[in-house]
Structures are given as structure tokens and as C-alpha cells.
PDB file of C-alpha atoms and ligand atoms in Angstrom:
ATOM      1  CA  UNK A 593       1.728  10.986 -23.596  1.00 97.00           C
ATOM      2  CA  UNK A 594       2.087   7.436 -23.636  1.00 98.00           C
ATOM      3  CA  UNK A 595      -0.320   5.676 -20.964  1.00 98.00           C
ATOM      4  CA  UNK A 596      -1.273   2.308 -20.018  1.00 98.00           C
ATOM      5  CA  UNK A 597      -4.933   2.456 -20.402  1.00 98.00           C
ATOM      6  CA  UNK A 598      -7.403   0.050 -18.409  1.00 98.00           C
ATOM      7  CA  UNK A 599      -9.867  -0.550 -21.539  1.00 97.00           C
ATOM      8  CA  UNK A 600     -12.101  -3.381 -20.266  1.00 97.00           C
ATOM      9  CA  UNK A 601     -12.064  -6.469 -17.916  1.00 97.00           C
ATOM     10  CA  UNK A 602      -8.479  -7.893 -18.295  1.00 97.00           C
ATOM     11  CA  UNK A 603      -7.585  -5.633 -20.907  1.00 97.00           C
ATOM     12  CA  UNK A 604      -4.896  -2.967 -20.661  1.00 98.00           C
ATOM     13  CA  UNK A 605      -3.186  -1.303 -23.556  1.00 98.00           C
ATOM     14  CA  UNK A 606      -0.417   1.048 -24.034  1.00 98.00           C
ATOM     15  CA  UNK A 607      -1.707   3.945 -26.181  1.00 98.00           C
ATOM     16  CA  UNK A 608      -1.801   7.636 -26.493  1.00 98.00           C
ATOM     17  CA  UNK A 609      -3.731   9.852 -24.056  1.00 97.00           C
ATOM     18  CA  UNK A 610      -4.351  13.391 -23.527  1.00 95.00           C
ATOM     19  CA  UNK A 611      -1.473  14.978 -21.857  1.00 95.00           C
ATOM     20  CA  UNK A 612      -3.053  16.350 -18.306  1.00 94.00           C
ATOM     21  CA  UNK A 613      -3.104  20.317 -18.009  1.00 88.00           C
ATOM     22  CA  UNK A 614      -1.761  21.514 -14.788  1.00 75.00           C
ATOM     23  CA  UNK A 615      -4.112  24.355 -13.828  1.00 82.00           C
ATOM     24  CA  UNK A 616      -2.141  25.565 -10.587  1.00 89.00           C
ATOM     25  CA  UNK A 617      -1.152  22.058  -9.788  1.00 95.00           C
ATOM     26  CA  UNK A 618       2.121  20.671  -9.717  1.00 96.00           C
ATOM     27  CA  UNK A 619       2.557  18.564 -13.571  1.00 97.00           C
ATOM     28  CA  UNK A 620       4.812  15.590 -12.711  1.00 98.00           C
ATOM     29  CA  UNK A 621       6.755  13.542 -14.994  1.00 98.00           C
ATOM     30  CA  UNK A 622       6.211   9.885 -13.568  1.00 98.00           C
ATOM     31  CA  UNK A 623       9.323   7.874 -13.115  1.00 98.00           C
ATOM     32  CA  UNK A 624       8.287   4.998 -11.223  1.00 98.00           C
ATOM     33  CA  UNK A 625       4.861   3.614 -10.268  1.00 98.00           C
ATOM     34  CA  UNK A 626       3.533   0.465  -8.328  1.00 98.00           C
ATOM     35  CA  UNK A 627       1.100  -2.051  -8.931  1.00 98.00           C
ATOM     36  CA  UNK A 628      -1.475  -2.475  -6.285  1.00 95.00           C
ATOM     37  CA  UNK A 629      -3.948  -5.054  -5.138  1.00 91.00           C
ATOM     38  CA  UNK A 630      -6.350  -2.586  -5.944  1.00 92.00           C
ATOM     39  CA  UNK A 631      -5.061  -2.208  -9.218  1.00 96.00           C
ATOM     40  CA  UNK A 632      -5.260  -5.956  -9.896  1.00 94.00           C
ATOM     41  CA  UNK A 633      -8.851  -5.699  -8.777  1.00 92.00           C
ATOM     42  CA  UNK A 634      -9.886  -3.105 -11.256  1.00 95.00           C
ATOM     43  CA  UNK A 635      -7.873  -4.930 -14.022  1.00 97.00           C
ATOM     44  CA  UNK A 636     -10.159  -8.093 -13.278  1.00 95.00           C
ATOM     45  CA  UNK A 637     -13.082  -6.296 -13.807  1.00 95.00           C
ATOM     46  CA  UNK A 638     -14.022  -6.294  -9.885  1.00 92.00           C
ATOM     47  CA  UNK A 639     -14.155  -2.742  -8.812  1.00 92.00           C
ATOM     48  CA  UNK A 640     -17.201  -0.796 -10.200  1.00 92.00           C
ATOM     49  CA  UNK A 641     -15.971   2.446  -9.148  1.00 94.00           C
ATOM     50  CA  UNK A 642     -13.275   1.922 -11.635  1.00 95.00           C
ATOM     51  CA  UNK A 643     -14.987   1.737 -14.997  1.00 95.00           C
ATOM     52  CA  UNK A 644     -13.023   1.517 -18.171  1.00 96.00           C
ATOM     53  CA  UNK A 645     -11.898   3.303 -19.660  1.00 97.00           C
ATOM     54  CA  UNK A 646      -9.420   4.341 -17.236  1.00 97.00           C
ATOM     55  CA  UNK A 647      -5.630   5.003 -16.369  1.00 98.00           C
ATOM     56  CA  UNK A 648      -5.132   3.019 -12.809  1.00 98.00           C
ATOM     57  CA  UNK A 649      -1.886   3.027 -10.584  1.00 98.00           C
ATOM     58  CA  UNK A 650      -1.610   5.518  -7.613  1.00 98.00           C
ATOM     59  CA  UNK A 651       2.049   4.578  -5.998  1.00 98.00           C
ATOM     60  CA  UNK A 652       4.095   6.979  -7.994  1.00 98.00           C
ATOM     61  CA  UNK A 653       6.981   9.159  -7.510  1.00 98.00           C
ATOM     62  CA  UNK A 654       8.648  11.660 -10.305  1.00 98.00           C
ATOM     63  CA  UNK A 655      10.054  14.722 -11.115  1.00 98.00           C
ATOM     64  CA  UNK A 656       8.006  18.118 -11.210  1.00 97.00           C
ATOM     65  CA  UNK A 657       8.314  19.514 -15.009  1.00 97.00           C
ATOM     66  CA  UNK A 658       6.023  22.392 -14.548  1.00 95.00           C
ATOM     67  CA  UNK A 659       4.466  24.445 -11.957  1.00 92.00           C
ATOM     68  CA  UNK A 660       4.768  25.015  -8.361  1.00 93.00           C
ATOM     69  CA  UNK A 661       8.272  23.187  -7.567  1.00 94.00           C
ATOM     70  CA  UNK A 662       9.478  22.762 -10.662  1.00 96.00           C
ATOM     71  CA  UNK A 663      12.949  20.771 -10.764  1.00 97.00           C
ATOM     72  CA  UNK A 664      12.201  18.841  -7.341  1.00 98.00           C
ATOM     73  CA  UNK A 665      11.661  14.942  -7.237  1.00 98.00           C
ATOM     74  CA  UNK A 666       8.495  14.071  -5.169  1.00 98.00           C
ATOM     75  CA  UNK A 667       6.874  11.347  -3.740  1.00 98.00           C
ATOM     76  CA  UNK A 668       2.691  11.211  -4.394  1.00 98.00           C
ATOM     77  CA  UNK A 669      -0.005  11.338  -1.989  1.00 98.00           C
ATOM     78  CA  UNK A 670      -2.654  10.210  -4.110  1.00 98.00           C
ATOM     79  CA  UNK A 671      -5.541  10.824  -1.876  1.00 98.00           C
ATOM     80  CA  UNK A 672      -6.837  14.452  -2.698  1.00 97.00           C
ATOM     81  CA  UNK A 673      -9.398  15.737   0.000  1.00 97.00           C
ATOM     82  CA  UNK A 674     -11.100  18.804   1.015  1.00 97.00           C
ATOM     83  CA  UNK A 675      -8.883  20.116   3.563  1.00 96.00           C
ATOM     84  CA  UNK A 676     -12.164  21.800   5.632  1.00 98.00           C
ATOM     85  CA  UNK A 677     -14.123  19.209   6.577  1.00 98.00           C
ATOM     86  CA  UNK A 678     -14.515  17.854  10.461  1.00 98.00           C
ATOM     87  CA  UNK A 679     -12.007  14.656   9.585  1.00 98.00           C
ATOM     88  CA  UNK A 680      -9.396  16.763   7.647  1.00 98.00           C
ATOM     89  CA  UNK A 681      -9.036  19.154  10.235  1.00 98.00           C
ATOM     90  CA  UNK A 682      -8.606  16.330  12.997  1.00 98.00           C
ATOM     91  CA  UNK A 683      -5.665  14.806  11.037  1.00 98.00           C
ATOM     92  CA  UNK A 684      -7.926  11.914   9.852  1.00 98.00           C
ATOM     93  CA  UNK A 685      -7.939  13.017   5.792  1.00 98.00           C
ATOM     94  CA  UNK A 686      -8.704   9.595   5.091  1.00 97.00           C
ATOM     95  CA  UNK A 687     -11.983   9.880   6.178  1.00 98.00           C
ATOM     96  CA  UNK A 688     -12.869  12.670   4.227  1.00 98.00           C
ATOM     97  CA  UNK A 689     -16.420  12.621   2.306  1.00 97.00           C
ATOM     98  CA  UNK A 690     -14.778  14.419  -0.424  1.00 97.00           C
ATOM     99  CA  UNK A 691     -11.841  12.002  -0.696  1.00 96.00           C
ATOM    100  CA  UNK A 692     -10.716  11.411  -4.084  1.00 97.00           C
ATOM    101  CA  UNK A 693      -7.723   9.095  -5.226  1.00 97.00           C
ATOM    102  CA  UNK A 694      -6.059   8.984  -8.275  1.00 97.00           C
ATOM    103  CA  UNK A 695      -6.806   6.205 -10.659  1.00 97.00           C
ATOM    104  CA  UNK A 696     -10.704   6.494  -9.519  1.00 96.00           C
ATOM    105  CA  UNK A 697     -12.830   9.077 -11.453  1.00 95.00           C
ATOM    106  CA  UNK A 698     -12.620  11.936 -11.847  1.00 94.00           C
ATOM    107  CA  UNK A 699      -8.907  11.601 -11.492  1.00 95.00           C
ATOM    108  CA  UNK A 700      -6.533   9.782 -13.768  1.00 95.00           C
ATOM    109  CA  UNK A 701      -4.346   7.289 -12.161  1.00 97.00           C
ATOM    110  CA  UNK A 702      -0.467   7.676 -12.580  1.00 98.00           C
ATOM    111  CA  UNK A 703       0.492   4.173 -15.349  1.00 98.00           C
ATOM    112  CA  UNK A 704       1.481   7.236 -17.721  1.00 98.00           C
ATOM    113  CA  UNK A 705       4.317   9.456 -18.542  1.00 98.00           C
ATOM    114  CA  UNK A 706       2.589  12.432 -16.833  1.00 98.00           C
ATOM    115  CA  UNK A 707      -0.025  13.339 -14.052  1.00 97.00           C
ATOM    116  CA  UNK A 708      -1.080  16.463 -12.300  1.00 97.00           C
ATOM    117  CA  UNK A 709      -1.116  16.783  -8.500  1.00 97.00           C
ATOM    118  CA  UNK A 710      -2.027  19.617  -5.793  1.00 96.00           C
ATOM    119  CA  UNK A 711       1.491  20.555  -4.229  1.00 96.00           C
ATOM    120  CA  UNK A 712       0.026  19.738  -0.878  1.00 96.00           C
ATOM    121  CA  UNK A 713       0.293  16.049  -2.026  1.00 98.00           C
ATOM    122  CA  UNK A 714       3.934  16.116  -2.861  1.00 98.00           C
ATOM    123  CA  UNK A 715       7.130  15.280  -0.522  1.00 98.00           C
ATOM    124  CA  UNK A 716      10.188  16.177  -1.938  1.00 98.00           C
ATOM    125  CA  UNK A 717      12.592  13.346  -2.202  1.00 98.00           C
ATOM    126  CA  UNK A 718      16.260  14.081  -1.129  1.00 98.00           C
ATOM    127  CA  UNK A 719      19.228  13.552  -3.718  1.00 97.00           C
ATOM    128  CA  UNK A 720      20.644  10.308  -2.462  1.00 97.00           C
ATOM    129  CA  UNK A 721      17.044   8.114  -2.079  1.00 98.00           C
ATOM    130  CA  UNK A 722      15.958   6.694  -5.634  1.00 98.00           C
ATOM    131  CA  UNK A 723      12.472   7.059  -6.976  1.00 98.00           C
ATOM    132  CA  UNK A 724      11.704   3.506  -7.145  1.00 98.00           C
ATOM    133  CA  UNK A 725      12.350   3.591  -3.186  1.00 98.00           C
ATOM    134  CA  UNK A 726      10.181   6.738  -2.684  1.00 98.00           C
ATOM    135  CA  UNK A 727       7.261   5.228  -4.578  1.00 98.00           C
ATOM    136  CA  UNK A 728       6.880   2.826  -2.198  1.00 98.00           C
ATOM    137  CA  UNK A 729       5.596   5.454   0.259  1.00 98.00           C
ATOM    138  CA  UNK A 730       1.920   4.870  -0.378  1.00 98.00           C
ATOM    139  CA  UNK A 731       1.828   1.202   0.195  1.00 97.00           C
ATOM    140  CA  UNK A 732       3.997   1.417   3.134  1.00 98.00           C
ATOM    141  CA  UNK A 733       2.424   4.110   4.435  1.00 98.00           C
ATOM    142  CA  UNK A 734      -0.935   2.114   4.763  1.00 98.00           C
ATOM    143  CA  UNK A 735       1.204  -0.119   7.176  1.00 98.00           C
ATOM    144  CA  UNK A 736       2.591   2.870   9.213  1.00 98.00           C
ATOM    145  CA  UNK A 737      -0.958   3.647   9.729  1.00 98.00           C
ATOM    146  CA  UNK A 738      -2.124   0.473  10.578  1.00 98.00           C
ATOM    147  CA  UNK A 739       0.752   0.144  13.118  1.00 98.00           C
ATOM    148  CA  UNK A 740       0.500   3.761  14.673  1.00 98.00           C
ATOM    149  CA  UNK A 741      -3.572   2.848  15.383  1.00 98.00           C
ATOM    150  CA  UNK A 742      -2.731  -0.603  16.782  1.00 98.00           C
ATOM    151  CA  UNK A 743       0.173   0.911  19.454  1.00 97.00           C
ATOM    152  CA  UNK A 744      -2.711   2.851  20.963  1.00 96.00           C
ATOM    153  CA  UNK A 745      -5.202   0.089  21.189  1.00 97.00           C
ATOM    154  CA  UNK A 746      -2.308  -2.772  22.373  1.00 97.00           C
ATOM    155  CA  UNK A 747      -2.499  -3.211  25.929  1.00 93.00           C
ATOM    156  CA  UNK A 748       1.420  -3.620  26.065  1.00 96.00           C
ATOM    157  CA  UNK A 749       4.228  -1.532  24.293  1.00 97.00           C
ATOM    158  CA  UNK A 750       5.175  -2.597  20.938  1.00 97.00           C
ATOM    159  CA  UNK A 751       8.402  -4.021  21.836  1.00 97.00           C
ATOM    160  CA  UNK A 752       6.921  -6.673  23.981  1.00 98.00           C
ATOM    161  CA  UNK A 753       3.988  -7.307  21.593  1.00 98.00           C
ATOM    162  CA  UNK A 754       4.364 -10.748  19.704  1.00 98.00           C
ATOM    163  CA  UNK A 755       3.235  -9.965  16.168  1.00 98.00           C
ATOM    164  CA  UNK A 756       1.878 -11.583  13.200  1.00 98.00           C
ATOM    165  CA  UNK A 757       1.497 -10.248   9.755  1.00 98.00           C
ATOM    166  CA  UNK A 758      -0.756 -12.490   7.451  1.00 98.00           C
ATOM    167  CA  UNK A 759       0.303 -11.826   3.590  1.00 97.00           C
ATOM    168  CA  UNK A 760       3.869 -11.025   2.066  1.00 96.00           C
ATOM    169  CA  UNK A 761       2.431  -8.519  -0.605  1.00 94.00           C
ATOM    170  CA  UNK A 762       3.754  -4.766  -0.329  1.00 95.00           C
ATOM    171  CA  UNK A 763       1.089  -4.208   2.312  1.00 96.00           C
ATOM    172  CA  UNK A 764       1.903  -6.957   4.602  1.00 97.00           C
ATOM    173  CA  UNK A 765       5.573  -6.912   4.190  1.00 98.00           C
ATOM    174  CA  UNK A 766       5.623  -2.980   4.560  1.00 98.00           C
ATOM    175  CA  UNK A 767       3.359  -3.510   7.967  1.00 98.00           C
ATOM    176  CA  UNK A 768       6.273  -5.841   8.981  1.00 98.00           C
ATOM    177  CA  UNK A 769       8.880  -3.482   8.067  1.00 98.00           C
ATOM    178  CA  UNK A 770       7.212  -0.854  10.087  1.00 98.00           C
ATOM    179  CA  UNK A 771       6.700  -2.992  12.761  1.00 98.00           C
ATOM    180  CA  UNK A 772      10.337  -3.485  12.855  1.00 98.00           C
ATOM    181  CA  UNK A 773      10.911   0.297  12.602  1.00 98.00           C
ATOM    182  CA  UNK A 774       8.843   1.228  15.383  1.00 97.00           C
ATOM    183  CA  UNK A 775      10.283  -1.179  17.559  1.00 97.00           C
ATOM    184  CA  UNK A 776       8.509  -4.518  17.534  1.00 98.00           C
ATOM    185  CA  UNK A 777      11.244  -7.453  18.004  1.00 97.00           C
ATOM    186  CA  UNK A 778       8.864 -10.702  17.523  1.00 98.00           C
ATOM    187  CA  UNK A 779       7.676 -10.380  14.183  1.00 98.00           C
ATOM    188  CA  UNK A 780       6.393 -13.464  12.290  1.00 98.00           C
ATOM    189  CA  UNK A 781       4.945 -13.017   8.528  1.00 98.00           C
ATOM    190  CA  UNK A 782       2.726 -15.806   7.017  1.00 98.00           C
ATOM    191  CA  UNK A 783       2.836 -16.262   3.353  1.00 97.00           C
ATOM    192  CA  UNK A 784       1.893 -18.795   0.986  1.00 95.00           C
ATOM    193  CA  UNK A 785       4.305 -18.410  -1.826  1.00 95.00           C
ATOM    194  CA  UNK A 786       7.354 -20.067  -1.331  1.00 95.00           C
ATOM    195  CA  UNK A 787      10.074 -18.076  -3.219  1.00 95.00           C
ATOM    196  CA  UNK A 788       8.327 -14.782  -1.794  1.00 96.00           C
ATOM    197  CA  UNK A 789       8.791 -15.976   1.568  1.00 97.00           C
ATOM    198  CA  UNK A 790      12.451 -16.313   0.684  1.00 96.00           C
ATOM    199  CA  UNK A 791      12.848 -12.834  -0.438  1.00 96.00           C
ATOM    200  CA  UNK A 792      11.164 -11.947   2.811  1.00 97.00           C
ATOM    201  CA  UNK A 793      13.387 -13.942   5.033  1.00 95.00           C
ATOM    202  CA  UNK A 794      16.165 -12.191   3.820  1.00 95.00           C
ATOM    203  CA  UNK A 795      15.137  -9.268   5.718  1.00 96.00           C
ATOM    204  CA  UNK A 796      16.432  -8.955   9.848  1.00 96.00           C
ATOM    205  CA  UNK A 797      14.187  -9.301  12.134  1.00 96.00           C
ATOM    206  CA  UNK A 798      11.135 -10.636  10.250  1.00 97.00           C
ATOM    207  CA  UNK A 799      10.385 -14.612  10.500  1.00 97.00           C
ATOM    208  CA  UNK A 800       8.742 -16.119   7.473  1.00 97.00           C
ATOM    209  CA  UNK A 801       6.855 -19.053   7.925  1.00 98.00           C
ATOM    210  CA  UNK A 802       4.394 -21.091   6.041  1.00 97.00           C
ATOM    211  CA  UNK A 803       0.757 -21.113   6.918  1.00 95.00           C
ATOM    212  CA  UNK A 804       0.923 -24.748   8.313  1.00 94.00           C
ATOM    213  CA  UNK A 805       3.605 -23.237  11.217  1.00 95.00           C
ATOM    214  CA  UNK A 806       1.315 -20.510  12.582  1.00 95.00           C
ATOM    215  CA  UNK A 807       0.677 -20.887  16.395  1.00 92.00           C
ATOM    216  CA  UNK A 808      -2.059 -18.855  18.200  1.00 95.00           C
ATOM    217  CA  UNK A 809      -1.190 -16.006  20.890  1.00 97.00           C
ATOM    218  CA  UNK A 810      -0.361 -13.316  19.075  1.00 98.00           C
ATOM    219  CA  UNK A 811      -0.933  -9.696  20.829  1.00 98.00           C
ATOM    220  CA  UNK A 812      -1.452  -8.269  17.311  1.00 98.00           C
ATOM    221  CA  UNK A 813      -2.163  -9.739  14.129  1.00 98.00           C
ATOM    222  CA  UNK A 814      -2.367  -7.689  10.512  1.00 98.00           C
ATOM    223  CA  UNK A 815      -4.014  -8.831   7.904  1.00 98.00           C
ATOM    224  CA  UNK A 816      -2.447  -7.645   4.731  1.00 96.00           C
ATOM    225  CA  UNK A 817      -4.610  -9.523   2.759  1.00 95.00           C
ATOM    226  CA  UNK A 818      -8.371  -9.685   3.627  1.00 95.00           C
ATOM    227  CA  UNK A 819     -10.060 -12.554   2.733  1.00 96.00           C
ATOM    228  CA  UNK A 820     -12.238 -15.191   4.511  1.00 97.00           C
ATOM    229  CA  UNK A 821      -9.241 -17.343   5.064  1.00 96.00           C
ATOM    230  CA  UNK A 822      -7.119 -14.891   6.230  1.00 97.00           C
ATOM    231  CA  UNK A 823      -9.882 -13.394   8.800  1.00 97.00           C
ATOM    232  CA  UNK A 824     -10.366 -16.784  10.018  1.00 97.00           C
ATOM    233  CA  UNK A 825      -6.599 -17.464  10.841  1.00 97.00           C
ATOM    234  CA  UNK A 826      -6.594 -13.318  12.307  1.00 98.00           C
ATOM    235  CA  UNK A 827      -9.395 -14.542  14.819  1.00 97.00           C
ATOM    236  CA  UNK A 828      -7.935 -17.915  15.460  1.00 97.00           C
ATOM    237  CA  UNK A 829      -4.060 -16.452  15.934  1.00 98.00           C
ATOM    238  CA  UNK A 830      -5.059 -13.437  18.360  1.00 98.00           C
ATOM    239  CA  UNK A 831      -4.456 -13.729  21.993  1.00 98.00           C
ATOM    240  CA  UNK A 832      -6.853 -13.219  24.455  1.00 98.00           C
ATOM    241  CA  UNK A 833      -7.117  -9.282  24.587  1.00 98.00           C
ATOM    242  CA  UNK A 834      -5.167  -8.791  21.449  1.00 98.00           C
ATOM    243  CA  UNK A 835      -5.509  -6.618  18.464  1.00 98.00           C
ATOM    244  CA  UNK A 836      -6.354  -7.438  14.487  1.00 98.00           C
ATOM    245  CA  UNK A 837      -5.875  -4.878  12.023  1.00 98.00           C
ATOM    246  CA  UNK A 838      -7.122  -5.566   8.987  1.00 98.00           C
ATOM    247  CA  UNK A 839      -5.727  -3.646   6.213  1.00 95.00           C
ATOM    248  CA  UNK A 840      -6.529  -6.206   3.003  1.00 83.00           C
ATOM    249  CA  UNK A 841      -9.570  -5.512   0.907  1.00 84.00           C
ATOM    250  CA  UNK A 842      -9.787  -8.994  -0.605  1.00 86.00           C
ATOM    251  CA  UNK A 843     -13.150  -9.732   0.154  1.00 89.00           C
ATOM    252  CA  UNK A 844     -16.074  -7.886   1.847  1.00 90.00           C
ATOM    253  CA  UNK A 845     -17.231 -10.504   4.374  1.00 94.00           C
ATOM    254  CA  UNK A 846     -16.883 -13.907   6.409  1.00 96.00           C
ATOM    255  CA  UNK A 847     -14.358 -15.235   7.926  1.00 97.00           C
ATOM    256  CA  UNK A 848     -14.449 -13.637  11.774  1.00 97.00           C
ATOM    257  CA  UNK A 849     -15.088 -15.304  14.582  1.00 97.00           C
ATOM    258  CA  UNK A 850     -16.996 -13.045  16.455  1.00 97.00           C
ATOM    259  CA  UNK A 851     -17.972 -15.367  19.131  1.00 97.00           C
ATOM    260  CA  UNK A 852     -14.027 -16.251  19.945  1.00 98.00           C
ATOM    261  CA  UNK A 853     -13.354 -12.646  19.440  1.00 97.00           C
ATOM    262  CA  UNK A 854     -16.194 -11.391  22.207  1.00 98.00           C
ATOM    263  CA  UNK A 855     -15.392 -14.228  24.738  1.00 98.00           C
ATOM    264  CA  UNK A 856     -11.824 -13.253  24.524  1.00 98.00           C
ATOM    265  CA  UNK A 857     -12.182  -9.375  24.165  1.00 98.00           C
ATOM    266  CA  UNK A 858     -10.046  -9.312  20.673  1.00 98.00           C
ATOM    267  CA  UNK A 859     -10.045  -5.941  19.207  1.00 98.00           C
ATOM    268  CA  UNK A 860     -10.627  -5.657  15.931  1.00 98.00           C
ATOM    269  CA  UNK A 861      -9.635  -2.511  13.659  1.00 98.00           C
ATOM    270  CA  UNK A 862     -10.491  -1.596  10.022  1.00 98.00           C
ATOM    271  CA  UNK A 863      -7.663   0.594   8.680  1.00 97.00           C
ATOM    272  CA  UNK A 864      -7.610   2.506   5.050  1.00 96.00           C
ATOM    273  CA  UNK A 865      -4.788   4.181   3.786  1.00 97.00           C
ATOM    274  CA  UNK A 866      -3.239   6.673   5.823  1.00 98.00           C
ATOM    275  CA  UNK A 867      -3.292  10.457   7.219  1.00 98.00           C
ATOM    276  CA  UNK A 868      -1.272  13.216   5.350  1.00 98.00           C
ATOM    277  CA  UNK A 869       1.081  12.834   8.295  1.00 98.00           C
ATOM    278  CA  UNK A 870       1.201   9.276   8.250  1.00 98.00           C
ATOM    279  CA  UNK A 871       2.400   9.569   4.574  1.00 98.00           C
ATOM    280  CA  UNK A 872       5.026  11.974   4.817  1.00 98.00           C
ATOM    281  CA  UNK A 873       6.500  10.106   8.194  1.00 98.00           C
ATOM    282  CA  UNK A 874       6.725   7.151   6.128  1.00 98.00           C
ATOM    283  CA  UNK A 875       8.590   8.942   3.166  1.00 98.00           C
ATOM    284  CA  UNK A 876      10.887  10.204   6.017  1.00 98.00           C
ATOM    285  CA  UNK A 877      11.565   6.720   7.281  1.00 98.00           C
ATOM    286  CA  UNK A 878      11.984   5.855   3.891  1.00 98.00           C
ATOM    287  CA  UNK A 879      14.646   8.440   3.342  1.00 98.00           C
ATOM    288  CA  UNK A 880      16.468   7.777   6.652  1.00 98.00           C
ATOM    289  CA  UNK A 881      16.773   3.963   5.891  1.00 98.00           C
ATOM    290  CA  UNK A 882      14.568   3.148   8.706  1.00 98.00           C
ATOM    291  CA  UNK A 883      12.344   0.543   6.637  1.00 98.00           C
ATOM    292  CA  UNK A 884      15.510  -1.407   5.103  1.00 97.00           C
ATOM    293  CA  UNK A 885      17.243  -1.314   2.080  1.00 97.00           C
ATOM    294  CA  UNK A 886      13.905  -1.788   0.192  1.00 98.00           C
ATOM    295  CA  UNK A 887      15.337  -3.506  -2.874  1.00 96.00           C
ATOM    296  CA  UNK A 888      12.672  -6.374  -3.066  1.00 97.00           C
ATOM    297  CA  UNK A 889      10.519  -4.742  -6.118  1.00 97.00           C
ATOM    298  CA  UNK A 890      10.982  -6.087  -9.371  1.00 98.00           C
ATOM    299  CA  UNK A 891      11.145  -2.990 -11.905  1.00 98.00           C
ATOM    300  CA  UNK A 892       9.830  -3.359 -15.294  1.00 98.00           C
ATOM    301  CA  UNK A 893       8.821  -1.080 -18.135  1.00 98.00           C
ATOM    302  CA  UNK A 894       5.310   0.627 -18.429  1.00 98.00           C
ATOM    303  CA  UNK A 895       4.873  -0.243 -22.074  1.00 98.00           C
ATOM    304  CA  UNK A 896       5.009  -4.068 -20.761  1.00 96.00           C
ATOM    305  CA  UNK A 897       2.725  -3.347 -17.951  1.00 98.00           C
ATOM    306  CA  UNK A 898       0.013  -5.800 -19.512  1.00 98.00           C
ATOM    307  CA  UNK A 899       1.817  -8.476 -19.117  1.00 98.00           C
ATOM    308  CA  UNK A 900       2.908  -7.504 -15.753  1.00 98.00           C
ATOM    309  CA  UNK A 901      -0.176  -7.845 -14.760  1.00 98.00           C
ATOM    310  CA  UNK A 902      -0.987 -11.213 -16.420  1.00 97.00           C
ATOM    311  CA  UNK A 903       1.997 -12.543 -14.330  1.00 97.00           C
ATOM    312  CA  UNK A 904       0.525 -11.148 -11.411  1.00 96.00           C
ATOM    313  CA  UNK A 905      -2.640 -12.945 -12.178  1.00 95.00           C
ATOM    314  CA  UNK A 906      -1.144 -15.891 -13.105  1.00 95.00           C
ATOM    315  CA  UNK A 907       0.810 -15.933  -9.683  1.00 92.00           C
ATOM    316  CA  UNK A 908       3.874 -16.448 -11.178  1.00 92.00           C
ATOM    317  CA  UNK A 909       5.796 -13.240  -9.473  1.00 95.00           C
ATOM    318  CA  UNK A 910       7.913 -13.839  -6.498  1.00 95.00           C
ATOM    319  CA  UNK A 911       8.688 -10.014  -5.446  1.00 97.00           C
ATOM    320  CA  UNK A 912       6.304  -8.480  -3.024  1.00 96.00           C
ATOM    321  CA  UNK A 913       5.941  -5.419  -5.487  1.00 97.00           C
ATOM    322  CA  UNK A 914       6.370  -4.565  -9.309  1.00 98.00           C
ATOM    323  CA  UNK A 915       7.293  -1.133  -9.923  1.00 98.00           C
ATOM    324  CA  UNK A 916       6.721  -0.138 -13.358  1.00 98.00           C
ATOM    325  CA  UNK A 917       9.016   2.556 -15.102  1.00 98.00           C
ATOM    326  CA  UNK A 918       7.401   5.214 -17.774  1.00 97.00           C
TER     327      UNK A 918
HETATM  328 ZN1   ZN B 868      -1.809   0.934  -3.172  1.00 68.50          ZN
HETATM  329 ZN1   ZN B 869     -12.223  16.869   4.224  1.00 68.50          ZN
END
């Protein structure tokens, strides 16, 4: 098969790769696969968990061509977990110590024509939903999980909470769409890129602003970026008794105003990926149209994937997500 292979820092090559063999798993022909911030991080050579050579990509949907479910179109939950540990049994599979994610050894990723997956990781796509929208289940599920956790920590119902999302990539924008779907009515999203802000501003109920326009007093702040500057902004923007949900993996430390968070009893919750149920619930919300038209990703060819990575690095991409089609 053809695959977009990460062969070293800032190098991706569209080349022949071994066909995956489905021993009991489903063999999927990938139709669409999104580029994630974590793929970018690995591409730049900053992720020691993802050494070259490796096929990246974990936001994928396609059609089963062999094995169980042959002929079905599916979206893929990329987290493979043990199913028997304390966390898996509690429905918190994302905390499983044995967890694997495709695009990290020992599992190859989905920037390829084919991929094998355990059938329990697959959600069938209804006929009227295109695969490029179904492929958004993974990034949107991160927001779904974060908002679900936030709801149990907030001291008021979501429909009465003033919400701020930092970052208009698919994680932040996705969290804003989930907030809207779950009943929030006051949603501000702060994004530095003006072209991206214009795309986000087209979405009903999401107020897109530039950083200088953000004031304090938010019951809920979602940091979908995760750098020092955004954590500092989140610390300042949260109201007394408010909640900060931290999804972004930009940098490992710095930025939080621990003193203010202590004096003002601001709750900080770190959140990583989603449970298997969150993933299924997000996919269903996409299928039902509850997350909007989802017409904002830019679709490009997998063979031209290296250029997409270069454009994202250069900051010249307005769309909150680029999706590649093998
Ligand atoms: Zn992702
Ligand atoms: Zn487990």
C-alpha cells in the first residue's frame, strides 16, 4: 500500500509500505484522516514516543474491506485498551495503563491506504453521513469528554455558565460546538488567526474574538492549546469558583497562576482523549447533526500530505482542520 511515512524530523515521504495483515481484526481502507496537533508535534521531532520511521495519523474513517463487518463504513476510535483493568471496567479506558494509540509504536497510524483495528473500536457510519465528517469523531470526542467532566465540576448548569474556549483548532472549536450541543448559551472562543476566526464566527452561538477582547469572569474556561500563555490567560479569565479544563498538550509546564487559583477556589482539570462511550456519543452527535454542519475542514490528498504539514507549520492554514484523503 501507499502511506505517508514520517522518516525523520520535518520529513514525510509518500512511499510504499507493507500491507497490514488483519489477524482477527477488521481491515479498513482509509477514506479520510485528519492531521492533529500531536501529528505536528511528532513531525517536528518533538515526541520521543513517536520515533521515525512511523506512519502517523489517528483521526480516521473508512470502509471495512476484510474481516468482521466487511462492507461497512466506520469511524475509528484509535485508543486500544486492555478491557479488563480497573479503569477499563470503570469506563475510563483512556486511563488504562496498557493503552495504545494508533500512530505510536507498536501501532502504525492511519496516513495510509489501509489499517487494521479491533472491531470494538469501530462505530458504523449511517449512509447519509460522509466519511470526512465521521473522521471528526476523534478530535470532537476530546471536547465531548472535557465538557462532560466540566459539567460535574461546575457550580451551575451549563445553560447558565459563561464559557470561554481558548484556541480555534479542532480541539478548541470542537469543544465550543460540544458546549453548544450540550446546552451552553454563552460561548466565547478566542483565536489569534483572523482568517480562522472568520470561519468560526460563521457558527451560530459561538462568539469568536481576538485575545485583546477577552475579559475575566468565566465560569468555565477550556484551554484547547496548552502553552504557558494560554494557561496564564485561563488562570486570569476564570471567575472565582470557576473551572479550567486543560486539553491542550502544547508545553509541559508553566503559566498557571496557582496563587489566584487557590485564593479564588478555581478548579483545574486535566483531560486526555475520551472514554469509549464518549467516542460513541460524539459519533452519534455528529450523525444527528447536533455538532453543526461540520463543513469547515479543508480536504487534501494524502499524496500531498507533506505540503499540508509544511503549511500548518508556516501558519498559513485558516481551516481549523486539514483532512487527508488517501
Ligand atoms: Zn487528534
Ligand atoms: Zn485497561
